[in-house]
Short mmCIF file of C-alpha atoms in Angstrom, two decimals:
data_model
loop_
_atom_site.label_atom_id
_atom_site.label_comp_id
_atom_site.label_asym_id
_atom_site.label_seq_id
_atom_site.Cartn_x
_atom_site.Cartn_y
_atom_site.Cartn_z
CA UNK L 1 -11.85 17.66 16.21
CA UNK L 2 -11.77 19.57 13.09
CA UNK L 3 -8.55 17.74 11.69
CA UNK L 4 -10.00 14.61 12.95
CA UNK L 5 -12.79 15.09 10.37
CA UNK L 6 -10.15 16.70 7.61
CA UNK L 7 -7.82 13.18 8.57
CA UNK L 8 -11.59 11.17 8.06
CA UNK L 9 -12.31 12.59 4.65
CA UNK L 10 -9.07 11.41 3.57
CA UNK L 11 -9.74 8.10 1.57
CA UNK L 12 -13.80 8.37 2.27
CA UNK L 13 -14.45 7.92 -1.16
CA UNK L 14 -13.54 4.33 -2.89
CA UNK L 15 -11.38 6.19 -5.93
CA UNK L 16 -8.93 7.68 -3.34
CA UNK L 17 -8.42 3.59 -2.00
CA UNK L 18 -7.10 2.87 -5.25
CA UNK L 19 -5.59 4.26 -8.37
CA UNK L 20 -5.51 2.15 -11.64
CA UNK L 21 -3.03 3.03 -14.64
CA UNK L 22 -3.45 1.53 -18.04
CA UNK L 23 -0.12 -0.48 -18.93
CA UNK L 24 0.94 -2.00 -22.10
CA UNK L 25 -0.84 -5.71 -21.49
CA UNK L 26 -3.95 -4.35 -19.66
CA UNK L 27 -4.75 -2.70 -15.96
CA UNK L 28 -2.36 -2.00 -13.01
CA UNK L 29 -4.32 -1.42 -9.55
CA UNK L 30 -2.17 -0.58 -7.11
CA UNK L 31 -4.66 0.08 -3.32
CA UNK L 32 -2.92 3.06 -1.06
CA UNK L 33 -1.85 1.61 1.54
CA UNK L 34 -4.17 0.69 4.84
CA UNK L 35 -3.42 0.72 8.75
CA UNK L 36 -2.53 -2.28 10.12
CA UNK L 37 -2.48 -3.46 14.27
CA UNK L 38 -2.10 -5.55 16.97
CA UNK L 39 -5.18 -5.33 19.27
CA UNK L 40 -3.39 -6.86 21.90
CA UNK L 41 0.12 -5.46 21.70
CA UNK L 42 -0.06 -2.05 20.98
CA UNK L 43 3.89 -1.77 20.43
CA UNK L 44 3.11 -3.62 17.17
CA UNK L 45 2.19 -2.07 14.28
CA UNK L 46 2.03 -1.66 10.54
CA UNK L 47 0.64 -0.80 7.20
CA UNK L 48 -0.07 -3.03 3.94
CA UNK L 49 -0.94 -1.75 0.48
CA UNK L 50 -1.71 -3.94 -3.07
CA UNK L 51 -0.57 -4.22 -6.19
CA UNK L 52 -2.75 -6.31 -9.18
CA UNK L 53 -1.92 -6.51 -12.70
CA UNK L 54 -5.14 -7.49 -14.80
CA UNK L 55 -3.63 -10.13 -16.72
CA UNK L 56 -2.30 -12.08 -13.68
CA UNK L 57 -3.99 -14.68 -11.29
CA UNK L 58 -1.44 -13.35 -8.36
CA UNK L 59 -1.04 -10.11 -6.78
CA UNK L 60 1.53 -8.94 -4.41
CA UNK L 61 0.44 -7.60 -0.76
CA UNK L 62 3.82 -5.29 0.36
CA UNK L 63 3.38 -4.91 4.59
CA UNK L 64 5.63 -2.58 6.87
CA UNK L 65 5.72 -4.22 9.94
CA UNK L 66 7.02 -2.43 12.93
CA UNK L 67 8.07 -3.70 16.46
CA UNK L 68 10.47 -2.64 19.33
CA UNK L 69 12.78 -4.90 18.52
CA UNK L 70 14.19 -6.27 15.55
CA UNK L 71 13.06 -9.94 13.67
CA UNK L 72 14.93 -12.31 12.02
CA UNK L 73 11.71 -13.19 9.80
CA UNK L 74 11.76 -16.80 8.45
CA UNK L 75 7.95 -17.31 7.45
CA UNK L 76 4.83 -15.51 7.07
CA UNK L 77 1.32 -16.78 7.45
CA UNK L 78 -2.21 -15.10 6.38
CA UNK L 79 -4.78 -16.60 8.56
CA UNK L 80 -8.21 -16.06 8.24
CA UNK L 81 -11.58 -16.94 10.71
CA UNK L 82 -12.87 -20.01 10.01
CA UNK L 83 -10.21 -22.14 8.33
CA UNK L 84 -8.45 -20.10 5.65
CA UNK L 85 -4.69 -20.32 6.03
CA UNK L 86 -2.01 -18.64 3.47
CA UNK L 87 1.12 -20.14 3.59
CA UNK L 88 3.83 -18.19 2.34
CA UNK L 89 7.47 -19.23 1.37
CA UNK L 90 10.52 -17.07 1.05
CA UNK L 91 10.97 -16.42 -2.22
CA UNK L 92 14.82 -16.77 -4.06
CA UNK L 93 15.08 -16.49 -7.86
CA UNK L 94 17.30 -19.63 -8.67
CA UNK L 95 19.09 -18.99 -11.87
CA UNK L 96 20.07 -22.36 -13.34
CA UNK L 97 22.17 -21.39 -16.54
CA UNK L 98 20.10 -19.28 -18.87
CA UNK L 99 16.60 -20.35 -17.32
CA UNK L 100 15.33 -18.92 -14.10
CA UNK L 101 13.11 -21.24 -11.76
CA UNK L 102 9.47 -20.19 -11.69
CA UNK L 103 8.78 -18.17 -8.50
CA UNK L 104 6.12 -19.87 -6.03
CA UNK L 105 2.71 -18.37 -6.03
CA UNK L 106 2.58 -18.16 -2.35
CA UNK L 107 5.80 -16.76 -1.30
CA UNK L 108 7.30 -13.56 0.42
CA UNK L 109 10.24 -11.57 0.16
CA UNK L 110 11.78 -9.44 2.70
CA UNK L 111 12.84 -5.80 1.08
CA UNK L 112 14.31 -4.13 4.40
CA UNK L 113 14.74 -3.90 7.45
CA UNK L 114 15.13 -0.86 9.40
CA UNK L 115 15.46 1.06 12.58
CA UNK L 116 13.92 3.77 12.45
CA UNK L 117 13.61 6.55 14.84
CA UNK L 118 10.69 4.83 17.52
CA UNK L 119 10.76 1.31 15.82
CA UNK L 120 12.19 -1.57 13.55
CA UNK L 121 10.75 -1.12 10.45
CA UNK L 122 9.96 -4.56 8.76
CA UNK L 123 9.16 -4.27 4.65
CA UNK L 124 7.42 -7.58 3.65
CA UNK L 125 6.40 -8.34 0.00
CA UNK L 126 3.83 -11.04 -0.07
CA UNK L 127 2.55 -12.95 -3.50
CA UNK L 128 -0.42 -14.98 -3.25
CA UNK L 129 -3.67 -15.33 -5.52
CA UNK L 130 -6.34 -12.93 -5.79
CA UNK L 131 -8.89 -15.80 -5.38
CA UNK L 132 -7.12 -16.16 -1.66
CA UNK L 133 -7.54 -11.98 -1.04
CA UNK L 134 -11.55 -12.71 -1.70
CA UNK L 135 -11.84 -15.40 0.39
CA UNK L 136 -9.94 -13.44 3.18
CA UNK L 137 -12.21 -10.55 2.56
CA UNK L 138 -15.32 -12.50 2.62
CA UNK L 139 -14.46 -13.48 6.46
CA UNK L 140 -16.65 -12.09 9.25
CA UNK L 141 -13.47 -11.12 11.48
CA UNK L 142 -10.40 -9.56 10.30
CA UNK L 143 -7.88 -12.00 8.59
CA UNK L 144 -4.32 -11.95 10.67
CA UNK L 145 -0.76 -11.57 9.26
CA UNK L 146 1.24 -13.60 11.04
CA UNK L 147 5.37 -12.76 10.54
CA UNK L 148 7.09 -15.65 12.59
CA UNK L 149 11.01 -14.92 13.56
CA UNK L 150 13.64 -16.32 16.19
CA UNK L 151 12.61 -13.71 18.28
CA UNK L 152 8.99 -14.51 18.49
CA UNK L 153 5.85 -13.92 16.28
CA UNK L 154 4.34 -10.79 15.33
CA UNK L 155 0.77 -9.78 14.53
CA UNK L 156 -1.04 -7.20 12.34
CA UNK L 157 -4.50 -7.20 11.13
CA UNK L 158 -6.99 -4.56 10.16
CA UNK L 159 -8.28 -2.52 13.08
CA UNK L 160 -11.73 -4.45 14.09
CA UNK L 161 -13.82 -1.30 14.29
CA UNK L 162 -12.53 -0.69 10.54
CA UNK L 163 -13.30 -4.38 9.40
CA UNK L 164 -16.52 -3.76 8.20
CA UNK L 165 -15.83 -0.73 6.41
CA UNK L 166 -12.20 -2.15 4.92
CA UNK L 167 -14.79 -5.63 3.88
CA UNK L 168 -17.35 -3.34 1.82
CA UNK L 169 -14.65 -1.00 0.39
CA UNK L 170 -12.87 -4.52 -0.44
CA UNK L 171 -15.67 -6.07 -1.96
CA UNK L 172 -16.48 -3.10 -4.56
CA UNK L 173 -12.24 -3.43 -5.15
CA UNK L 174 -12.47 -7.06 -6.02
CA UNK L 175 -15.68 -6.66 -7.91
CA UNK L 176 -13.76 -4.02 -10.21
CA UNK L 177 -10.47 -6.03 -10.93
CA UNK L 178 -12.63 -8.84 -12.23
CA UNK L 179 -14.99 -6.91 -14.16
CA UNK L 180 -11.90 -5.05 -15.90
CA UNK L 181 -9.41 -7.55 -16.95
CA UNK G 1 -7.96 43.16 -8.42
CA UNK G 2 -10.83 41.47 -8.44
CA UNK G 3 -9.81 39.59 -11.13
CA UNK G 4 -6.78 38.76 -9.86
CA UNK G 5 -8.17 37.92 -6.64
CA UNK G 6 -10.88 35.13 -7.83
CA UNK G 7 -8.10 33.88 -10.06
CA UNK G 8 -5.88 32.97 -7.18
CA UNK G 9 -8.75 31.93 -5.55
CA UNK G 10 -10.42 29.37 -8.10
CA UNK G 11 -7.64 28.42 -10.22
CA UNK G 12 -3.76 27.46 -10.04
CA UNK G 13 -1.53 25.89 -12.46
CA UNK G 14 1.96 25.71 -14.14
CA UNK G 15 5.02 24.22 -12.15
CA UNK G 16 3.08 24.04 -8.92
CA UNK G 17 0.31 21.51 -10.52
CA UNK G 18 -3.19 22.28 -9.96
CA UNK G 19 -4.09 23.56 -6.47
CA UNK G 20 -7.51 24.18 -5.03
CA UNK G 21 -7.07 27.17 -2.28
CA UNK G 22 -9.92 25.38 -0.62
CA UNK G 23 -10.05 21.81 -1.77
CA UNK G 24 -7.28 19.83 -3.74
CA UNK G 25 -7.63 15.94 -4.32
CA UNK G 26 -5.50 15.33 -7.63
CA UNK G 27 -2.99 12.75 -9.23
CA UNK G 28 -0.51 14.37 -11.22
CA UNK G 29 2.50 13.48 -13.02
CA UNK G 30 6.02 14.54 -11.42
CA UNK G 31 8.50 12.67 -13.80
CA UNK G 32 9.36 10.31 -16.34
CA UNK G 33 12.11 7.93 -17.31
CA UNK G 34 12.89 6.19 -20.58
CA UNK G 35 13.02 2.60 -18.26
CA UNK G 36 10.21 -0.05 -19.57
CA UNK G 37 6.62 0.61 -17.69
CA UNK G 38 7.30 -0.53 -14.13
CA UNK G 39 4.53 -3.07 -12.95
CA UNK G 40 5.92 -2.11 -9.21
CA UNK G 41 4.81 0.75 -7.46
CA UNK G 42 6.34 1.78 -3.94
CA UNK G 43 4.87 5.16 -1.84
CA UNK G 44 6.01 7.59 0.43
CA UNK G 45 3.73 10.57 1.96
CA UNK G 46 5.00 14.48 3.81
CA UNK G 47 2.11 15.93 5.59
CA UNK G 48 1.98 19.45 6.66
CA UNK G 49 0.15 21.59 9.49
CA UNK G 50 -0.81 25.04 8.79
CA UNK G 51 2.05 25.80 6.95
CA UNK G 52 4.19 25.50 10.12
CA UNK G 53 5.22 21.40 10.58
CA UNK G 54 5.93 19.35 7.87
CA UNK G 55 6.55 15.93 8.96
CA UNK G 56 7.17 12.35 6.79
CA UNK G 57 10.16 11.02 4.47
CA UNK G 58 8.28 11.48 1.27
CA UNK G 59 11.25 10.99 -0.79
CA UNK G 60 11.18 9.84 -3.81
CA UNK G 61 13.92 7.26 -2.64
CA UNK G 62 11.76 6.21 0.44
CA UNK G 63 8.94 5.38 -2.17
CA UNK G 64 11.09 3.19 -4.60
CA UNK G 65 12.67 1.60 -1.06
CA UNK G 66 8.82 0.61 -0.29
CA UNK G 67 8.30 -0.59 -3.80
CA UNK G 68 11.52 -2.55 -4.03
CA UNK G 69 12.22 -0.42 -7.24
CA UNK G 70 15.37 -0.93 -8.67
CA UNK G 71 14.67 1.25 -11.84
CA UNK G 72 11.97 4.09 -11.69
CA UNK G 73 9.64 4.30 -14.98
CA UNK G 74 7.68 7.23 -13.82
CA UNK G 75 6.55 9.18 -10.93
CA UNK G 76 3.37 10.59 -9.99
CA UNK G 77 2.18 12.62 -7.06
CA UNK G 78 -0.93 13.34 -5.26
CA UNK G 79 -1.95 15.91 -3.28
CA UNK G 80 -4.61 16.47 -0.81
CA UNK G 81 -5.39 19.74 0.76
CA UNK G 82 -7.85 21.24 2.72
CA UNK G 83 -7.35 25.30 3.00
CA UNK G 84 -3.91 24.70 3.27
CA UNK G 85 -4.18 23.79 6.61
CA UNK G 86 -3.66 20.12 5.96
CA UNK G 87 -1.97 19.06 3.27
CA UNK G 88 -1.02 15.31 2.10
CA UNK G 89 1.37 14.53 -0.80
CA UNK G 90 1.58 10.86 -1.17
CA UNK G 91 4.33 10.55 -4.12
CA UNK G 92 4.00 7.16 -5.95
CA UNK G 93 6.98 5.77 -7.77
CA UNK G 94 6.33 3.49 -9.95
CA UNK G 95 9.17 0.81 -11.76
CA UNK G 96 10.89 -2.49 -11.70
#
C-alpha cells in the first residue's frame, strides 16, 4: 500500500508530465511517457510519450507497442469518439538527387522491433498536427491507436479510469505549448 | 557529529548530483556532446527497491533506441526518490 502511494506521487504534479528545454529556434516539450492498454485484451500493451518543438505545426507521438506475438505493421490509425480519425502513412525519405521529398504530416515510422523477454516490443513514431492531439484530447472517451499488421490489429488507448485525469493534465499541456511559442 | 550528521541528512552534492535522503525529484545534466542540439529525445528508466532489486534497461543506449537517436547532443537524468526505498532514474537522451 505504501509503495502504491510512493508509485502514485510519481508524476502527480503537471511539471513531472513534461519537461521543456530552450533550443536554439524556440521551446522543445518533450511529455514522459504515459501507460497505454487494451481493455479487452490484456496481453496487449504499451506506452506513448510526445515530443513538440514550438516553432512547428506537427509533433511526433513515439508508442511501444507490445503483444505476444510479433506484427508485420503496415498502417496505423488514431481514432477518436465521435468521428475523429488520424490517418497515418509510413513515412520513407525519398532522396531525388540533391533535394529530399517533403515528409507527410500524417505519417509513421517504425524504429524497432523487438522480443523482449515476456513480449514483442513494437517502437512506433507517429507525426501528425498538434491541432489533431487537441481535438483527440477534447473527446469524452479515450482516443484508440489502432496498429494494423498481417497478423491482425492491435489496440492501445489510455486506461479509461485515467481518461479524465490524462484529459485535464492534457488540456493545461496544450494550453502551455500555445501560450509559449 | 552533529554537524556532520544534518549535513548528510539535508544536503548532497558533487559527482552523485543532488540527493534528498528523504525526498529527491530533480533533472540534472549527465553529459554533453559537441553534435548540433538534438530536437529528438528517447528515454529509458532503472527502478530500485530498498536498495536490494534494481530492475529496468536504463541504458543510455536503450534511451537513444526509443528516441531513434542516431547522434546524442546531450544527456540528462532524473531522479526520483523517496527515503531510498524507491528510487526512479528516468535518463533522457536527447539528439538527432
Amino acid at each position: 500500500m505504501v509503495l502504491g502511494q510512493i508509485f502514485a506521487a510519481q508524476g502527480k504534479d503537471l511539471k513531472d508530465r513534461y519537461i521543456l528545454r530552450v533550443i536554439p529556434n524556440g521551446y522543445q516539450y518533450f511529455v514522459v511517457p504515459f501507460i497505454l492498454e487494451n481493455p479487452s485484451n490484456k496481453s496487449q500493451s504499451g506506452q506513448a510519450d510526445i515530443t513538440y518543438l514550438s516553432y512547428e505545426e506537427d509533433l511526433t507521438m513515439n508508442v511501444s507497442a507490445y503483444s505476444p506475438t510479433p506484427l508485420d505493421i503496415d498502417s496505423v490509425v488514431i481514432l477518436s469518439a465521435p468521428s475523429k480519425r488520424i490517418v497515418l502513412y509510413p513515412r520513407e525519405d525519398k532522396h531525388l538527387g540533391n533535394v529530399v521529398q517533403t515528409e507527410p504530416t500524417n505519417s509513421f515510422t517504425i524504429f524497432f522491433v523487438e522480443k523482449e523477454k515476456k513480449h514483442w516490443h513494437h517502437r512506433i513514431s507517429c507525426r501528425f498536427a498538434i491541432d489533431d492531439l487537441r481535438t483527440i484530447y477534447r473527446a469524452k472517451q479515450p482516443y484508440q491507436i489502432q496498429i494494423f499488421s498481417e497478423q491482425g490489429k492491435l489496440c492501445l488507448q489510455v486506461p479509461p479510469k485515467k481518461w479524465a485525469q490524462e484529459q485535464k493534465d492534457f488540456t493545461d499541456i496544450l494550453f502551455i505549448f500555445n501560450k509559449n511559442k | 557529529m552533529a554537524v556532520a550528521a544534518s549535513a548528510l541528512l539535508f544536503s548532497s552534492c558533487g559527482s552523485l548530483g543532488t540527493v534528498g535522503s528523504v525526498f529527491t525529484n530533480t533533472v540534472e545534466p549527465v553529459a554533453a556532446t559537441s553534435n548540433t542540439f538534438g530536437t529528438k529525445v528517447g528515454t529509458a528508466e532503472v527502478k530500485s527497491f530498498v536498495g536490494v532489486v534494481a530492475i529496468g534497461d536504463g541504458g543510455i543506449h536503450e534511451a537513444a533506441k526509443n528516441g531513434g537517436i542516431k547522434k546524442i547532443s546531450h544527456i540528462d537524468v532524473k531522479t526520483f526518490s523517496v527515503m531510498g526505498v524507491y528510487t526512479c532514474k528516468t535518463y533522457f537522451v536527447y539528439g538527432e
